[in-house]
């Protein structure tokens, strides 16, 4: 059952990610990106990472995609007009990509733990949000606060950048 | 049952698709979406390794999941700033096509 779900969601995620790159209209790309993020959240759930799956849906499929669609609406983008293709750049990109895929598959195949099945988990009475919260607020307390400052700085930066006249 | 290698392969393919978008598309917004795909590929392999490296208590390695949490947070901040830059650029040049943005080209 888990195997079937894994392959269904992997194929869905990769197909909609490919659609993001292939569609000419940015709105269609954004919608495929939502589908890709949702399938990825399902893959996180198959890995017993329930909290990360929920965060993925809330932050990526919710907040980030609303931001993307809002900007697409604001810019009033039409489907890209076809331009003359730069054949050399296209061929170079595809060559780099082919080499990269071959490299990745070779590295994954030669990894000693590649064929390992995942070990069974102990049954606990509480959810994994509890454990992640304990780790976050004890071992990673300082990075957590730095992340808070980062979010504040980026908020101020966005407000500054979106002023009518940039000086 | 899917193995660790299956998850890593899917993650690598997702990264390659994102790289293809960055290399082959010339719309700034699509390039930005492809960057998000690449970040998500990194998250998937981190969560797969967290599930693989089970601790002595029989729990997944939560350090990796906390790192994924940080990556998602930083990515959200990055999207907000990046899209604000794209909007400012569009107001200036009326285009999101990378070939129209060649002022700094040598």
mmCIF file of N, CA and C in Angstrom, chain B residues 3-4 18-19 21 29 56 58-59 71 78 81 84 89 106:
data_model
loop_
_atom_site.group_PDB
_atom_site.id
_atom_site.type_symbol
_atom_site.label_atom_id
_atom_site.label_comp_id
_atom_site.label_asym_id
_atom_site.label_seq_id
_atom_site.Cartn_x
_atom_site.Cartn_y
_atom_site.Cartn_z
ATOM 1 N N UNK B 3 12.578 2.227 -0.878
ATOM 2 C CA UNK B 3 13.842 2.304 -0.146
ATOM 3 C C UNK B 3 14.323 3.752 -0.075
ATOM 4 N N UNK B 4 15.419 3.949 0.665
ATOM 5 C CA UNK B 4 16.028 5.277 0.762
ATOM 6 C C UNK B 4 16.449 5.766 -0.618
ATOM 7 N N UNK B 18 13.885 21.466 -11.546
ATOM 8 C CA UNK B 18 14.055 22.857 -11.145
ATOM 9 C C UNK B 18 15.229 23.500 -11.857
ATOM 10 N N UNK B 19 16.342 22.740 -11.976
ATOM 11 C CA UNK B 19 17.517 23.261 -12.678
ATOM 12 C C UNK B 19 17.181 23.521 -14.138
ATOM 13 N N UNK B 21 14.298 24.389 -15.310
ATOM 14 C CA UNK B 21 13.536 25.636 -15.373
ATOM 15 C C UNK B 21 14.432 26.848 -15.293
ATOM 16 N N UNK B 29 9.520 35.094 -13.302
ATOM 17 C CA UNK B 29 8.630 34.430 -12.337
ATOM 18 C C UNK B 29 8.781 32.913 -12.402
ATOM 19 N N UNK B 56 18.264 5.895 18.912
ATOM 20 C CA UNK B 56 18.206 4.743 19.811
ATOM 21 C C UNK B 56 16.820 4.581 20.435
ATOM 22 N N UNK B 58 14.100 4.862 18.822
ATOM 23 C CA UNK B 58 13.149 4.460 17.793
ATOM 24 C C UNK B 58 12.374 5.616 17.215
ATOM 25 N N UNK B 59 12.963 6.826 17.271
ATOM 26 C CA UNK B 59 12.304 8.005 16.702
ATOM 27 C C UNK B 59 13.124 8.502 15.514
ATOM 28 N N UNK B 71 14.522 25.788 6.692
ATOM 29 C CA UNK B 71 14.613 26.031 5.246
ATOM 30 C C UNK B 71 13.293 26.594 4.732
ATOM 31 N N UNK B 78 12.492 34.568 1.531
ATOM 32 C CA UNK B 78 13.150 34.777 0.247
ATOM 33 C C UNK B 78 12.128 35.073 -0.853
ATOM 34 N N UNK B 81 10.850 38.750 -0.450
ATOM 35 C CA UNK B 81 11.813 39.759 -0.908
ATOM 36 C C UNK B 81 11.996 39.679 -2.422
ATOM 37 N N UNK B 84 9.136 41.157 -4.305
ATOM 38 C CA UNK B 84 9.138 42.620 -4.205
ATOM 39 C C UNK B 84 10.157 43.200 -5.178
ATOM 40 N N UNK B 89 11.331 45.922 -10.313
ATOM 41 C CA UNK B 89 11.955 45.825 -11.634
ATOM 42 C C UNK B 89 10.921 46.016 -12.739
ATOM 43 N N UNK B 106 28.221 42.755 -19.563
ATOM 44 C CA UNK B 106 29.536 43.249 -19.962
ATOM 45 C C UNK B 106 29.609 43.275 -21.481
#
